[in-house]
Amino acid sequence: MTAATEMPPLTVVLAAPRGFCAGVDRAVQIVERLLASRSAPVYVRHEIVHNRFVVEGLEAKGAVFVEELDEVPDGAAVVFSAHGVPKSVPAEAKRRGLAAVDATCPLVSKVHMEAARRAAEGCQIILIGHAGHPEVVGTMGQVPPESLLLVETAADAEAVAPATPDALAYVTQTTLSVDETREIIAILKRRFPAIAGPKREDICFATTNRQAAVKAIAGSCDAVWVIGAPNSSNSRRLVEVAALAGCPDARLIQGPEEIDWASLGGVSRLGITAGASAPEVLVEAVLAALAARRTLAVEEARHATETLAFKLPIQVRNL
């Protein structure tokens, strides 16, 4: 390997905030506390968060990840992922006597309650989000199917045809592109002036902060790396935001093993951030890999400081 001192120096700009958000941190803590307090396995429905490094770490401690509840033995403990679940899932867990713990992010639960309230008022609901994403599946499962329409793009917003345009509301997935969602909402408000929205936007503060932080550094960097998983919505949005903000080479990597060293040939200023489900240890591992090949000057560009922490569910608070 070429010695670090023989390569051109590299300035690394760390976007802040980055990495774990309050909802992800809470969900991981829930599983870890249950694992520490029980001798029997703890089952988790779907990935607790969208990051294989996190999932594999919990598996090594004894967590068992399943796709559906029929894979969970009667009487076992099961955790619902941070993305939220349809109402039918906790109902089935209760019917079977499972010891269920809901790790849904409180900000996702807020969207669920908003959708249910608007449906109870007789509104048809437009959900802005990505089809098939677990969070969207969970939100759709809070209301009768006829009460909800899914809109993914600005083109969808121009074409959507609600049955009750004068009794209409919208909610959004929490991990969307802030700018793209703003455009979609503007179209809906133009087409349906009476449409009701949440008092506070549904895109969570962590998503907003991470996008603003990477947008602030993207134009001054030769490349931006977003550390996160391919199935992580918020991580993919960060790549898009960096590209739209002027970075000529924005890409997603899961960790140091995915570094394309050839792509760094002409890079003197590299921006790095991490999706909300990527732990800081992965950022540190990428920095260590870079330091083995390049002389690094690391600086942090902080957009905001996050201090919020969500309370753990009562079932695990004192474990």
Coordinates of C-alpha atoms in Angstrom, one line a residue:
M1 CA 0.0 0.0 0.0
T2 CA 1.2 3.5 -0.8
A3 CA 2.2 5.4 2.3
A4 CA -0.2 8.2 3.3
T5 CA 2.5 10.8 3.1
E6 CA 3.3 9.9 -0.5
M7 CA -0.3 10.9 -1.6
P8 CA -1.7 14.4 -2.0
P9 CA -3.3 15.7 1.2
L10 CA -7.1 15.4 1.5
T11 CA -9.4 17.7 3.4
V12 CA -12.4 15.9 4.8
V13 CA -15.4 18.0 5.7
L14 CA -17.8 16.3 8.1
A15 CA -21.3 17.5 7.9
A16 CA -23.1 17.9 11.2
P17 CA -25.5 16.7 12.4
R18 CA -25.1 13.3 10.8
G19 CA -25.8 9.7 11.7
F20 CA -28.2 8.3 14.3
C21 CA -31.3 10.4 15.0
A22 CA -33.3 10.3 18.2
G23 CA -35.8 7.8 16.8
V24 CA -33.2 5.4 15.6
D25 CA -31.2 5.7 18.9
R26 CA -34.4 4.9 20.8
A27 CA -35.3 1.9 18.7
V28 CA -31.8 0.3 19.1
Q29 CA -31.8 1.0 22.8
I30 CA -35.2 -0.8 23.1
V31 CA -33.8 -4.0 21.5
E32 CA -30.5 -3.9 23.5
R33 CA -32.3 -3.5 26.8
L34 CA -34.7 -6.4 26.0
L35 CA -31.8 -8.6 25.0
A36 CA -29.9 -7.8 28.2
S37 CA -32.9 -8.6 30.4
R38 CA -34.1 -11.9 28.9
S39 CA -32.6 -15.3 28.4
A40 CA -35.1 -16.1 25.6
P41 CA -34.7 -14.7 22.1
V42 CA -36.0 -11.3 21.3
Y43 CA -37.8 -11.2 17.9
V44 CA -37.8 -8.0 15.7
R45 CA -40.3 -7.6 12.9
H46 CA -38.4 -6.2 9.9
E47 CA -35.1 -4.5 10.2
I48 CA -35.2 -2.4 13.4
V49 CA -33.6 0.4 11.3
H50 CA -32.3 0.3 7.7
N51 CA -28.7 -0.5 8.3
R52 CA -27.2 -4.0 8.0
F53 CA -24.3 -3.1 10.3
V54 CA -26.7 -2.3 13.1
V55 CA -28.9 -5.3 12.4
E56 CA -26.0 -7.7 12.3
G57 CA -24.7 -6.2 15.6
L58 CA -28.0 -6.9 17.3
E59 CA -28.2 -10.4 15.7
A60 CA -24.8 -11.1 17.3
K61 CA -26.3 -10.2 20.7
G62 CA -29.3 -12.6 20.2
A63 CA -32.0 -10.7 18.3
V64 CA -33.9 -12.7 15.7
F65 CA -35.2 -10.6 12.7
V66 CA -38.4 -11.9 11.0
E67 CA -40.6 -10.6 8.2
E68 CA -44.0 -11.3 9.7
L69 CA -45.5 -12.3 13.1
D70 CA -46.2 -15.9 12.0
E71 CA -42.4 -16.5 12.4
V72 CA -42.6 -15.5 16.1
P73 CA -43.3 -18.3 18.6
D74 CA -46.3 -17.9 20.9
G75 CA -45.5 -16.0 24.0
A76 CA -42.2 -14.6 22.7
A77 CA -41.1 -10.9 22.9
V78 CA -41.4 -9.1 19.6
V79 CA -40.3 -5.5 18.7
F80 CA -41.9 -3.5 16.0
S81 CA -39.4 -1.5 13.9
A82 CA -38.8 2.3 14.1
H83 CA -40.6 2.7 10.7
G84 CA -44.0 1.8 12.2
V85 CA -46.5 -0.9 11.4
P86 CA -50.2 -1.1 10.2
K87 CA -52.8 -1.3 13.0
S88 CA -53.4 -5.0 12.1
V89 CA -49.9 -6.0 13.4
P90 CA -50.2 -5.0 17.1
A91 CA -53.8 -6.4 17.0
E92 CA -52.5 -9.7 15.8
A93 CA -49.7 -9.7 18.4
K94 CA -52.2 -9.1 21.1
R95 CA -54.5 -11.9 19.9
R96 CA -51.5 -14.3 20.0
G97 CA -50.4 -13.1 23.4
L98 CA -47.0 -11.9 22.2
A99 CA -45.0 -9.6 24.5
A100 CA -45.0 -6.7 21.9
V101 CA -42.9 -3.6 22.3
D102 CA -43.5 -0.8 19.8
A103 CA -40.2 0.9 18.7
T104 CA -42.0 3.2 16.2
C105 CA -40.3 6.6 16.1
P106 CA -42.6 9.1 17.9
L107 CA -42.5 11.4 14.9
V108 CA -43.8 8.5 12.7
S109 CA -46.5 7.9 15.3
K110 CA -47.5 11.6 15.0
V111 CA -48.2 11.0 11.3
H112 CA -50.2 7.9 12.1
M113 CA -52.4 9.8 14.5
E114 CA -52.8 12.7 12.1
A115 CA -54.0 10.3 9.3
A116 CA -56.4 8.5 11.7
R117 CA -57.8 11.8 12.9
R118 CA -58.4 13.2 9.5
A119 CA -60.0 10.0 8.3
A120 CA -62.3 10.1 11.3
E121 CA -63.3 13.6 10.3
G122 CA -64.4 12.3 6.9
C123 CA -61.4 13.5 4.9
Q124 CA -59.7 11.7 2.2
I125 CA -56.0 11.7 2.8
I126 CA -53.1 12.2 0.4
L127 CA -50.0 10.5 1.6
I128 CA -46.8 11.9 0.1
G129 CA -44.2 9.1 0.2
H130 CA -42.5 6.2 -1.5
A131 CA -44.6 3.1 -2.4
G132 CA -43.5 0.0 -0.5
H133 CA -41.4 1.8 2.1
P134 CA -42.1 0.3 5.5
E135 CA -43.1 3.7 6.9
V136 CA -45.6 4.3 4.1
V137 CA -47.0 0.8 4.5
G138 CA -47.4 1.5 8.2
T139 CA -49.2 4.8 7.7
M140 CA -51.5 3.4 5.0
G141 CA -52.4 0.7 7.5
Q142 CA -53.9 3.2 9.9
V143 CA -56.9 4.1 7.8
P144 CA -59.4 2.3 5.5
P145 CA -57.9 1.8 2.0
E146 CA -60.5 4.1 0.4
S147 CA -59.5 6.9 2.7
L148 CA -56.0 7.3 1.4
L149 CA -54.2 8.1 -1.9
L150 CA -50.5 7.8 -2.4
V151 CA -48.6 10.5 -4.2
E152 CA -44.9 10.0 -4.9
T153 CA -43.9 12.8 -7.4
A154 CA -44.9 16.2 -8.6
A155 CA -46.4 14.6 -11.7
D156 CA -48.5 12.4 -9.4
A157 CA -49.7 15.6 -7.5
E158 CA -50.8 17.1 -10.8
A159 CA -52.8 14.0 -11.7
V160 CA -54.3 12.8 -8.5
A161 CA -58.1 12.8 -8.5
P162 CA -59.5 12.6 -4.9
A163 CA -63.2 11.7 -4.5
T164 CA -63.7 14.5 -2.0
P165 CA -61.6 17.5 -3.1
D166 CA -63.4 19.7 -0.6
A167 CA -62.7 17.3 2.3
L168 CA -59.0 16.6 1.8
A169 CA -55.9 16.5 3.9
Y170 CA -52.3 15.5 3.4
V171 CA -49.6 13.8 5.5
T172 CA -46.0 12.9 4.5
Q173 CA -43.4 10.3 5.0
T174 CA -40.8 11.6 7.5
T175 CA -37.7 10.9 5.5
L176 CA -38.4 12.7 2.2
S177 CA -36.5 15.4 0.3
V178 CA -37.5 18.7 1.9
D179 CA -37.3 20.6 -1.4
E180 CA -39.1 18.0 -3.4
T181 CA -41.9 17.6 -0.8
R182 CA -42.3 21.4 -0.7
E183 CA -42.9 21.4 -4.4
I184 CA -45.5 18.6 -4.2
I185 CA -47.3 20.3 -1.4
A186 CA -47.4 23.6 -3.4
I187 CA -49.0 21.7 -6.3
L188 CA -51.6 20.2 -4.0
K189 CA -52.5 23.5 -2.5
R190 CA -52.8 25.1 -5.9
R191 CA -55.1 22.4 -7.1
F192 CA -57.1 21.9 -3.9
P193 CA -57.1 25.2 -1.9
A194 CA -59.1 23.7 0.9
I195 CA -56.6 20.9 1.6
A196 CA -55.6 20.6 5.2
G197 CA -52.1 19.9 6.4
P198 CA -50.4 19.1 9.7
K199 CA -49.8 22.0 12.1
R200 CA -46.1 21.1 12.0
E201 CA -44.5 19.5 9.0
D202 CA -44.2 15.7 9.0
I203 CA -40.7 15.5 7.6
C204 CA -38.7 15.1 10.8
F205 CA -36.2 17.6 12.2
A206 CA -33.4 15.1 11.8
T207 CA -34.0 14.6 8.1
T208 CA -34.3 18.4 7.6
N209 CA -31.1 19.0 9.6
R210 CA -29.1 16.4 7.7
Q211 CA -30.2 17.6 4.4
A212 CA -29.4 21.2 5.2
A213 CA -26.0 20.3 6.6
V214 CA -25.0 18.4 3.4
K215 CA -26.4 21.1 1.2
A216 CA -24.2 23.6 2.9
I217 CA -21.0 21.7 2.1
A218 CA -21.8 20.1 -1.2
G219 CA -20.9 23.0 -3.5
S220 CA -17.4 23.4 -2.0
C221 CA -16.5 19.7 -2.2
D222 CA -15.1 17.7 -5.1
A223 CA -17.0 14.7 -3.9
V224 CA -19.5 13.8 -1.1
W225 CA -19.9 10.4 0.5
V226 CA -23.1 9.5 2.3
I227 CA -22.6 6.6 4.6
G228 CA -25.8 4.5 4.8
A229 CA -27.7 1.6 3.4
P230 CA -29.2 1.3 -0.1
N231 CA -32.6 0.7 1.4
S232 CA -32.4 3.7 3.7
S233 CA -34.7 6.4 2.3
N234 CA -33.1 9.3 4.3
S235 CA -29.6 8.2 3.1
R236 CA -30.6 8.1 -0.6
R237 CA -32.2 11.6 -0.2
L238 CA -28.9 12.9 1.1
V239 CA -27.1 11.8 -2.0
E240 CA -29.8 13.5 -4.1
V241 CA -29.5 16.7 -2.1
A242 CA -25.7 16.8 -2.4
A243 CA -25.9 16.3 -6.2
L244 CA -28.6 19.0 -6.6
A245 CA -26.6 21.4 -4.4
G246 CA -23.7 21.3 -6.9
C247 CA -21.4 18.4 -5.9
P248 CA -20.1 16.7 -9.0
D249 CA -19.7 13.3 -7.4
A250 CA -22.2 12.4 -4.7
R251 CA -22.4 8.7 -3.8
L252 CA -23.7 6.3 -1.2
I253 CA -21.4 3.9 0.6
Q254 CA -22.1 1.4 3.4
G255 CA -18.6 1.5 4.9
P256 CA -14.9 1.5 4.1
E257 CA -15.2 -1.8 2.1
E258 CA -17.1 0.1 -0.6
I259 CA -14.7 2.9 -1.1
D260 CA -13.8 3.4 -4.8
W261 CA -10.2 4.5 -4.4
A262 CA -9.9 5.3 -8.0
S263 CA -12.6 8.0 -7.7
L264 CA -10.5 9.9 -5.2
G265 CA -7.7 10.5 -7.8
G266 CA -8.6 14.2 -8.4
V267 CA -10.3 14.9 -5.0
S268 CA -8.7 17.3 -2.6
R269 CA -11.9 18.2 -0.6
L270 CA -14.2 15.4 0.4
G271 CA -17.5 15.9 2.2
I272 CA -18.8 13.1 4.4
T273 CA -22.1 12.6 6.1
A274 CA -24.2 9.6 7.4
G275 CA -27.8 8.7 7.1
A276 CA -30.0 8.7 10.3
S277 CA -29.7 5.0 10.6
A278 CA -25.9 4.8 10.2
P279 CA -23.8 4.8 13.5
E280 CA -20.8 7.0 13.9
V281 CA -18.5 4.0 14.1
L282 CA -18.9 3.6 10.4
V283 CA -17.8 7.3 9.8
E284 CA -14.8 6.6 12.0
A285 CA -14.0 3.4 10.0
V286 CA -14.1 5.4 6.7
L287 CA -11.9 8.1 8.2
A288 CA -9.4 5.4 9.3
A289 CA -9.3 3.9 5.9
L290 CA -8.7 7.3 4.3
A291 CA -6.0 8.1 6.8
A292 CA -4.1 4.9 5.9
R293 CA -3.7 6.2 2.3
R294 CA -3.9 10.0 2.5
T295 CA -2.7 12.7 4.9
L296 CA -6.0 14.1 6.3
A297 CA -7.1 17.5 7.5
V298 CA -10.5 16.9 9.1
E299 CA -12.9 19.8 9.7
E300 CA -16.5 19.8 10.9
A301 CA -19.2 22.0 9.4
R302 CA -22.1 22.1 11.9
H303 CA -25.5 23.3 10.8
A304 CA -27.4 22.5 14.0
T305 CA -27.0 20.8 17.3
E306 CA -29.6 18.1 18.2
T307 CA -30.3 17.5 21.9
L308 CA -33.7 15.8 21.8
A309 CA -34.0 12.3 23.1
F310 CA -37.2 10.3 23.0
K311 CA -38.4 8.4 26.1
L312 CA -38.3 4.6 26.0
P313 CA -41.6 2.7 26.2
I314 CA -42.7 1.9 29.7
Q315 CA -42.1 -1.8 29.2
V316 CA -38.3 -1.3 28.9
R317 CA -37.7 2.0 30.7
N318 CA -36.5 0.4 33.9
L319 CA -34.9 -2.7 32.5

